[in-house]
Amino acid sequence: MSQSVPPKPDPIPITPWKKGMLLGVGALFLGTLFEYYRGGINETGGWLWPMLFIPLILYLLGIVYGDVPARYYDLKVLKPFPVPFARQFDRCVLAIIVLYTGLFLNILLLAVSLLIGAKLLLTVFYVLYMVLMLAELPNSLRIFRFIQHVNTVQYVSVIHPNTFKKAIAYYSPEQDKLCGEELRKHLKELFDNISREAKELVIEASPLTRDQQIALNLAVRAGESIRRSRIANKDHECERLRANIFVLEALESHAGLELPQDIRLLRDRVKGIEATTEEPRAKQA
């Protein structure tokens, strides 16, 4: 344990087409604005052409800013939910505000376009954008519902954030010697205990279904164990590190958990240390 594996938090990826769309719409806005100011757009309501892109920019910006990776709400494969949650919650609240601002502004400009009798093509564009925004809105709000659930669990309900038992409560040094069928049986029992805790965290006030809550609670548990593993490794707390590694192995075996690269290396290193330390003891015996 003399060397520690530095934590390498996963970056928050943004879907490429979303970034591309945002940059493309921004370029169209600047080009149309330049054309309007140089006098190239003289029709009735010509100033609405540059404004056409502002609601779309706001809407796309809200989507990009709120684009927390799909791993946080994918029920097929468990991936760790990051901590702390408050930062992600604030981020998504701001994203939703920007989304609604873009939609509201588009509706307002559509009404102006209809009232002043602007060019039909311009009005059609505003109608098309509004339809696209409304069609995309449920997908955009989905991540907010998950963050809202986490916020509800931590701050609104009577459930304390540390309801999950610490991994050390399920750990004993004898577990390090388990292998084969005994190890598989232990990991199954450990997963059953963790699942039981996740089910106890289900609350009626959440906007999520029961199955979604359980999946997210397991993801939260995974993220917490990953964080504690890194801290234990840094502080050279061997038992706490091994206890959390067992929790992660149970989730990996029975919930399809995908571990970050540094945690996989850390797990392998812990197993390697265990193997090398047992050999000298056996020889001495």
Short mmCIF file of C-alpha atoms in Angstrom, two decimals:
data_model
loop_
_atom_site.label_atom_id
_atom_site.label_comp_id
_atom_site.label_asym_id
_atom_site.label_seq_id
_atom_site.Cartn_x
_atom_site.Cartn_y
_atom_site.Cartn_z
CA MET A 1 0.00 0.00 0.00
CA SER A 2 2.99 2.28 -0.28
CA GLN A 3 1.82 3.55 -3.61
CA SER A 4 -1.68 4.80 -4.19
CA VAL A 5 -3.69 4.88 -7.36
CA PRO A 6 -4.68 8.51 -8.00
CA PRO A 7 -8.40 8.99 -8.59
CA LYS A 8 -9.31 9.60 -12.20
CA PRO A 9 -12.91 10.80 -12.25
CA ASP A 10 -14.71 10.14 -15.49
CA PRO A 11 -15.25 13.29 -17.54
CA ILE A 12 -18.82 14.29 -18.32
CA PRO A 13 -19.18 13.50 -22.00
CA ILE A 14 -21.48 15.52 -24.22
CA THR A 15 -23.10 13.79 -27.18
CA PRO A 16 -21.17 15.05 -30.26
CA TRP A 17 -24.27 15.96 -32.28
CA LYS A 18 -25.45 18.24 -29.46
CA LYS A 19 -22.21 20.18 -29.45
CA GLY A 20 -22.20 20.28 -33.24
CA MET A 21 -25.77 21.53 -33.38
CA LEU A 22 -25.06 24.25 -30.82
CA LEU A 23 -21.99 25.48 -32.70
CA GLY A 24 -23.81 25.29 -36.04
CA VAL A 25 -26.82 27.25 -34.82
CA GLY A 26 -24.49 29.81 -33.25
CA ALA A 27 -22.70 30.26 -36.59
CA LEU A 28 -26.03 30.68 -38.39
CA PHE A 29 -27.09 33.28 -35.83
CA LEU A 30 -23.93 35.34 -36.34
CA GLY A 31 -24.22 35.09 -40.12
CA THR A 32 -27.87 36.10 -40.16
CA LEU A 33 -27.22 38.92 -37.72
CA PHE A 34 -24.44 40.25 -39.95
CA GLU A 35 -26.69 40.02 -43.01
CA TYR A 36 -29.47 41.92 -41.23
CA TYR A 37 -27.19 44.76 -40.10
CA ARG A 38 -25.66 45.16 -43.55
CA GLY A 39 -29.18 45.71 -44.92
CA GLY A 40 -29.59 42.39 -46.72
CA ILE A 41 -32.90 41.59 -45.00
CA ASN A 42 -35.46 44.30 -45.71
CA GLU A 43 -38.74 42.38 -45.46
CA THR A 44 -41.42 42.97 -42.83
CA GLY A 45 -40.19 41.69 -39.50
CA GLY A 46 -36.71 41.14 -40.92
CA TRP A 47 -35.25 41.51 -37.43
CA LEU A 48 -36.99 38.21 -36.56
CA TRP A 49 -34.57 36.24 -38.78
CA PRO A 50 -31.56 36.64 -36.45
CA MET A 51 -33.86 36.15 -33.45
CA LEU A 52 -34.92 32.84 -34.99
CA PHE A 53 -31.77 31.17 -33.70
CA ILE A 54 -31.73 32.53 -30.14
CA PRO A 55 -34.48 30.23 -28.73
CA LEU A 56 -32.79 27.26 -30.39
CA ILE A 57 -29.42 28.26 -28.94
CA LEU A 58 -30.91 28.49 -25.45
CA TYR A 59 -32.67 25.16 -25.82
CA LEU A 60 -29.57 23.37 -27.10
CA LEU A 61 -27.48 25.02 -24.39
CA GLY A 62 -29.89 23.67 -21.78
CA ILE A 63 -29.63 20.17 -23.26
CA VAL A 64 -25.83 20.30 -23.37
CA TYR A 65 -25.53 21.73 -19.86
CA GLY A 66 -27.91 19.14 -18.47
CA ASP A 67 -26.41 16.24 -20.37
CA VAL A 68 -25.32 14.15 -17.45
CA PRO A 69 -24.15 10.80 -18.90
CA ALA A 70 -26.81 8.20 -19.59
CA ARG A 71 -24.97 5.80 -17.24
CA TYR A 72 -26.65 7.58 -14.33
CA TYR A 73 -30.10 6.42 -15.33
CA ASP A 74 -29.44 3.35 -17.48
CA LEU A 75 -31.28 0.45 -15.87
CA LYS A 76 -29.61 -2.18 -18.07
CA VAL A 77 -26.05 -1.80 -16.80
CA LEU A 78 -25.25 -0.34 -13.40
CA LYS A 79 -22.72 2.47 -13.49
CA PRO A 80 -21.69 4.46 -10.44
CA PHE A 81 -23.54 7.66 -9.66
CA PRO A 82 -21.05 10.40 -8.72
CA VAL A 83 -20.97 12.23 -5.43
CA PRO A 84 -21.66 14.85 -4.23
CA PHE A 85 -25.18 15.14 -5.59
CA ALA A 86 -25.95 18.79 -4.80
CA ARG A 87 -23.67 20.03 -7.58
CA GLN A 88 -25.36 17.85 -10.18
CA PHE A 89 -28.78 18.87 -8.88
CA ASP A 90 -27.99 22.59 -9.20
CA ARG A 91 -26.60 22.01 -12.67
CA CYS A 92 -29.77 20.29 -13.83
CA VAL A 93 -32.04 22.92 -12.28
CA LEU A 94 -30.18 25.59 -14.25
CA ALA A 95 -30.40 23.45 -17.39
CA ILE A 96 -34.17 23.14 -17.02
CA ILE A 97 -34.49 26.93 -16.58
CA VAL A 98 -32.53 27.51 -19.79
CA LEU A 99 -34.63 24.90 -21.62
CA TYR A 100 -37.90 26.54 -20.65
CA THR A 101 -36.52 30.00 -21.42
CA GLY A 102 -35.73 28.90 -24.97
CA LEU A 103 -39.17 27.36 -25.41
CA PHE A 104 -40.98 30.40 -23.97
CA LEU A 105 -38.98 32.82 -26.12
CA ASN A 106 -39.74 30.77 -29.23
CA ILE A 107 -43.48 30.88 -28.47
CA LEU A 108 -43.27 34.65 -27.88
CA LEU A 109 -41.44 35.29 -31.16
CA LEU A 110 -43.89 33.03 -33.01
CA ALA A 111 -46.75 35.16 -31.71
CA VAL A 112 -44.96 38.35 -32.83
CA SER A 113 -44.31 36.82 -36.26
CA LEU A 114 -48.02 36.04 -36.65
CA LEU A 115 -49.14 39.47 -35.41
CA ILE A 116 -46.92 41.58 -37.66
CA GLY A 117 -47.45 39.40 -40.72
CA ALA A 118 -43.85 38.35 -41.20
CA LYS A 119 -42.79 36.17 -44.10
CA LEU A 120 -44.56 32.80 -44.12
CA LEU A 121 -41.29 30.85 -44.23
CA LEU A 122 -40.11 32.59 -41.07
CA THR A 123 -43.34 31.74 -39.24
CA VAL A 124 -43.09 28.13 -40.40
CA PHE A 125 -39.58 27.92 -38.93
CA TYR A 126 -40.82 29.15 -35.55
CA VAL A 127 -43.65 26.60 -35.62
CA LEU A 128 -41.23 23.82 -36.58
CA TYR A 129 -38.80 24.72 -33.79
CA MET A 130 -41.61 24.78 -31.24
CA VAL A 131 -42.78 21.31 -32.33
CA LEU A 132 -39.21 19.95 -32.13
CA MET A 133 -38.66 21.49 -28.70
CA LEU A 134 -41.90 20.07 -27.32
CA ALA A 135 -41.08 16.66 -28.79
CA GLU A 136 -37.61 16.66 -27.20
CA LEU A 137 -38.72 18.14 -23.87
CA PRO A 138 -39.67 14.83 -22.15
CA ASN A 139 -36.20 13.40 -22.92
CA SER A 140 -34.57 16.59 -21.67
CA LEU A 141 -36.50 16.44 -18.41
CA ARG A 142 -35.72 12.78 -17.72
CA ILE A 143 -32.34 13.43 -16.12
CA PHE A 144 -33.91 16.14 -13.96
CA ARG A 145 -36.33 13.56 -12.57
CA PHE A 146 -33.43 11.36 -11.48
CA ILE A 147 -31.56 14.24 -9.86
CA GLN A 148 -34.83 15.27 -8.20
CA HIS A 149 -35.08 11.76 -6.77
CA VAL A 150 -31.62 11.98 -5.26
CA ASN A 151 -32.43 15.38 -3.81
CA THR A 152 -35.69 14.02 -2.38
CA VAL A 153 -33.92 11.07 -0.76
CA GLN A 154 -31.24 13.24 0.82
CA TYR A 155 -33.05 16.40 1.84
CA VAL A 156 -36.83 15.96 1.80
CA SER A 157 -37.44 12.50 3.20
CA VAL A 158 -36.62 11.28 6.68
CA ILE A 159 -33.95 9.03 5.20
CA HIS A 160 -30.48 10.10 6.23
CA PRO A 161 -27.82 10.21 3.48
CA ASN A 162 -25.80 7.59 5.39
CA THR A 163 -28.62 5.05 5.57
CA PHE A 164 -26.44 2.56 3.71
CA LYS A 165 -24.36 0.58 6.16
CA LYS A 166 -20.65 1.15 5.86
CA ALA A 167 -18.92 -1.54 3.86
CA ILE A 168 -16.83 -2.47 6.89
CA ALA A 169 -20.01 -3.77 8.57
CA TYR A 170 -20.09 -6.62 6.04
CA TYR A 171 -16.37 -7.34 6.14
CA SER A 172 -14.21 -9.75 8.12
CA PRO A 173 -10.57 -10.71 7.44
CA GLU A 174 -11.64 -14.31 6.79
CA GLN A 175 -13.33 -13.20 3.59
CA ASP A 176 -9.95 -12.51 2.00
CA LYS A 177 -9.28 -16.25 1.99
CA LEU A 178 -12.48 -17.15 0.14
CA CYS A 179 -12.24 -18.41 -3.41
CA GLY A 180 -14.23 -20.34 -5.98
CA GLU A 181 -17.76 -21.30 -4.98
CA GLU A 182 -17.39 -19.92 -1.44
CA LEU A 183 -16.45 -16.51 -2.82
CA ARG A 184 -19.35 -16.53 -5.27
CA LYS A 185 -21.75 -17.45 -2.46
CA HIS A 186 -20.41 -14.66 -0.26
CA LEU A 187 -20.72 -12.07 -3.05
CA LYS A 188 -24.32 -13.18 -3.64
CA GLU A 189 -25.15 -12.78 0.06
CA LEU A 190 -23.45 -9.39 0.11
CA PHE A 191 -25.40 -8.28 -2.96
CA ASP A 192 -28.67 -9.43 -1.34
CA ASN A 193 -27.88 -7.29 1.71
CA ILE A 194 -27.06 -4.27 -0.46
CA SER A 195 -30.22 -4.78 -2.52
CA ARG A 196 -32.27 -4.97 0.66
CA GLU A 197 -30.89 -1.58 1.72
CA ALA A 198 -31.64 -0.14 -1.74
CA LYS A 199 -35.26 -1.33 -1.48
CA GLU A 200 -35.62 0.24 1.96
CA LEU A 201 -34.70 3.61 0.40
CA VAL A 202 -37.69 3.54 -1.96
CA ILE A 203 -40.00 6.47 -1.20
CA GLU A 204 -43.44 7.38 -2.48
CA ALA A 205 -42.53 11.06 -2.97
CA SER A 206 -40.01 10.21 -5.68
CA PRO A 207 -40.91 10.89 -9.33
CA LEU A 208 -39.35 7.55 -10.26
CA THR A 209 -40.83 4.07 -10.35
CA ARG A 210 -39.85 1.50 -7.74
CA ASP A 211 -37.49 -0.34 -10.10
CA GLN A 212 -35.85 2.91 -11.19
CA GLN A 213 -35.33 3.96 -7.58
CA ILE A 214 -33.73 0.63 -6.68
CA ALA A 215 -31.41 0.80 -9.69
CA LEU A 216 -30.41 4.37 -8.90
CA ASN A 217 -29.92 3.60 -5.20
CA LEU A 218 -27.56 0.78 -6.15
CA ALA A 219 -25.73 3.18 -8.44
CA VAL A 220 -25.45 5.66 -5.57
CA ARG A 221 -24.10 2.87 -3.37
CA ALA A 222 -21.55 2.01 -6.05
CA GLY A 223 -20.42 5.61 -6.35
CA GLU A 224 -20.07 5.89 -2.59
CA SER A 225 -18.00 2.69 -2.41
CA ILE A 226 -15.76 3.92 -5.19
CA ARG A 227 -15.20 7.22 -3.39
CA ARG A 228 -14.49 5.47 -0.09
CA SER A 229 -12.13 3.03 -1.80
CA ARG A 230 -10.07 5.92 -3.12
CA ILE A 231 -10.01 7.60 0.28
CA ALA A 232 -9.09 4.36 2.07
CA ASN A 233 -6.30 3.74 -0.43
CA LYS A 234 -4.97 7.25 0.05
CA ASP A 235 -5.12 6.93 3.86
CA HIS A 236 -3.68 3.37 3.79
CA GLU A 237 -6.76 1.92 5.52
CA CYS A 238 -6.43 -1.67 4.30
CA GLU A 239 -9.54 -3.14 5.89
CA ARG A 240 -11.85 -0.37 4.69
CA LEU A 241 -10.36 -0.61 1.23
CA ARG A 242 -10.90 -4.37 1.02
CA ALA A 243 -14.41 -4.05 2.47
CA ASN A 244 -15.41 -1.57 -0.23
CA ILE A 245 -13.74 -3.66 -2.92
CA PHE A 246 -15.94 -6.58 -1.85
CA VAL A 247 -19.04 -4.39 -2.19
CA LEU A 248 -17.96 -3.34 -5.66
CA GLU A 249 -17.23 -6.94 -6.66
CA ALA A 250 -20.72 -7.96 -5.49
CA LEU A 251 -22.29 -5.23 -7.62
CA GLU A 252 -20.05 -6.12 -10.52
CA SER A 253 -21.00 -9.80 -10.34
CA HIS A 254 -24.75 -9.42 -9.88
CA ALA A 255 -25.70 -5.96 -11.16
CA GLY A 256 -23.38 -5.52 -14.16
CA LEU A 257 -21.47 -2.68 -12.48
CA GLU A 258 -18.82 -1.10 -14.70
CA LEU A 259 -15.85 -0.04 -12.61
CA PRO A 260 -13.66 2.96 -13.50
CA GLN A 261 -10.18 2.08 -14.73
CA ASP A 262 -8.38 3.26 -11.59
CA ILE A 263 -10.65 1.16 -9.37
CA ARG A 264 -10.06 -1.93 -11.50
CA LEU A 265 -6.32 -1.40 -11.14
CA LEU A 266 -6.71 -0.83 -7.43
CA ARG A 267 -8.76 -4.02 -7.04
CA ASP A 268 -6.16 -6.04 -8.92
CA ARG A 269 -3.41 -4.51 -6.81
CA VAL A 270 -5.24 -5.39 -3.61
CA LYS A 271 -5.62 -8.96 -4.77
CA GLY A 272 -1.96 -9.03 -5.77
CA ILE A 273 -0.88 -7.76 -2.35
CA GLU A 274 -3.06 -10.35 -0.68
CA ALA A 275 -1.50 -13.14 -2.73
CA THR A 276 2.08 -12.04 -2.05
CA THR A 277 1.48 -11.57 1.68
CA GLU A 278 -0.09 -14.99 2.12
CA GLU A 279 2.79 -16.85 0.45
CA PRO A 280 5.50 -15.85 2.98
CA ARG A 281 3.12 -16.74 5.83
CA ALA A 282 2.57 -20.18 4.33
CA LYS A 283 6.30 -20.74 3.99
CA GLN A 284 6.91 -19.65 7.58
CA ALA A 285 4.21 -22.04 8.78
#
